[in-house]
């Protein structure tokens, strides 16, 4: 199960900021990644929390949607932590992949690169690797198959229980 | 009451698969008082159980057993283990299908004659003509409740159709309407009319769309002459010393092997599984597989020349609302080699939900070029291209050399290379569709590559002469009198039209033939 805390994290905002942020938004504390702005946190069990934080950034760089909050990217990559807990080979694939990415990025690591273009340039270099393929392949389902993100894209989902669209705008287009 | 037949009952007709071909044949025979056992690999889900959710529905209904791919088609790269998007469930792919029901054009039964020699294409005329098929098409349309026939009104146009129609008008296309759909536009046959739910591909929870699951099958069962046995995966067809088939071996729901005896066997597992089964039934007498003296079993695999075009507008469309495929332009379906290819294609409205759009718009794609398309999902319109592709011997289903499924049956490999005619047709269609949406003010268009095959055809083809194909004009194998093929794998060529109406028409016709042969005691 994905553990996403909806409540305020135990640490004060000041304390969190002192510990150093992930980008501007995410904070790492113990084995958790916390978003002080949005009051959610994510606990890792097998992967390093720093790795998870980078994965979240990586997910956003692969499928950037500025209107989609980090929380959904976190849910989307959380499965890698669960898989890593069960499968050492998967753990190595992810940890090594992230470490190499950080190395390529130089001082400050992947998350230290300020512009999306800089990060994307690195991703383009590793696009063919099993690491990138594993992250991207899973993400296309785990991100877009979250019912909570559908309204952000204007997709209404299930419609049978509402009687279909026969009286709810199946032919309401007006601008043609 | 549904019948129950003994495994040793060798008087029954055994049909393998309960989809468009098998489900229809089963009911037609049962109506004539002939005892039938349909063996179906999938489970039975009734229409209340369908799920309005793309991935969950896929998990519930789709054929997910591993297959492999080869060839230059893009599906082999993007979906190496999912060459086809078809169903393993009672009702077969008629649970997933969209309902577009078109008759073939006259010349499409005579492609070798009409198109002449096309290099690298294994064209052949069908041994039947449109004139011979017409009465059966009429029966199929009446059975399936096809809109625009028998005075049934066409469906109302949804938003996606309205965009298509506006573009068609601008381009001067003449034949554009909401299609001939096997979907109730009015209540009939004790079933609902379409409620514009927009989940036609996920199984129609209203039962408005024709599917053998809740039409042919219960009607056949009501005669007391039909038994449908779900979770029964056939792995071999047996024969006797004289070469007549005698029964089939299947794995039951517990994986235990059973043998069902039979007087006649009809194979209707769709165009990948049917040849796989014939090939796997090889024996000392038939070392290359059953009914394969021509060597054509598994060859000439066709999947239609397909592709989609999606377009973004500056104002909302909500294409996903309403019937998925009720919209068609038929002007390009003609044979007109001046366009640079033989045969023709149809444009049909299509929409995918957000999860499938993300998976299929540009498989493997990522970054802003990809995501900004999805950002405007509710401003998108879309259409599907479906055109005639060329049969080629090299495009074929084979048994995998070493990989086997859970029952020890070799898995299928699907090899496909596009013929230059397919590519020329697809590019023409991309250009026309882009122009169509541009004419309505699209700000961006996406020529989208083919999805895993939903139309799978041709791998046990019909031929006049035994050396050219696998079955005769009634779907009876040239080699074995009491062995039939009853699905889309019979198709000699693919035509531009969606295949199911023709599959159903052939099954109705085949039932008449089987009944006549049985009473004449020739089989
Ligand atoms: C998403 C989608 C949309 C479509 N839309 C349209 C459309 O609008 N118009 C149109 O004409 N067509 C459409 N089609 C295609 C249509 O569904 C097929 O052409 C048609 O159902 C094929 O009929 P069939 O009898 O050959 O096989 P199917 O209907 O696929 O039935 C085959 C059955 O055989 C079973 N089976 C296979 N092997 C075995 C075995 N060894 N033992 C036991 N059982 C076995 C399978 O589980 C399956 O249930 C669509 C298909 C899909 C997937
Ligand atoms: S749109 Fe109509 S045919 Fe399609 S699923 Fe809904 S009710 Fe059924």
XYZ file of C-alpha atoms in Angstrom, chain B residues 2 12 26 28 49 74 145 186 199 225 234 245 282 324 334 371-372 374 400 410 438 440 464 485:
24
model
C -28.833 -24.834 -21.079
C -22.183 -33.172 -30.738
C -23.504 -22.208 -31.847
C -27.690 -20.996 -35.307
C -20.071 -7.268 -14.246
C 5.893 -0.782 -34.643
C -29.857 -4.651 -34.831
C -34.152 2.065 -29.921
C -17.324 2.756 -22.572
C -29.293 -27.835 -27.515
C -8.507 -26.412 -26.156
C -11.529 -35.464 -36.449
C 0.147 -32.101 -35.745
C -17.126 5.488 -29.105
C -13.250 3.179 -52.886
C 2.521 15.694 -22.029
C 1.239 18.958 -23.491
C -2.519 15.149 -22.723
C 7.301 -20.599 -30.699
C 3.845 -23.661 -27.551
C -7.091 21.668 -39.637
C -12.102 22.956 -38.317
C -11.493 -22.134 -54.470
C -13.101 -22.785 -39.388
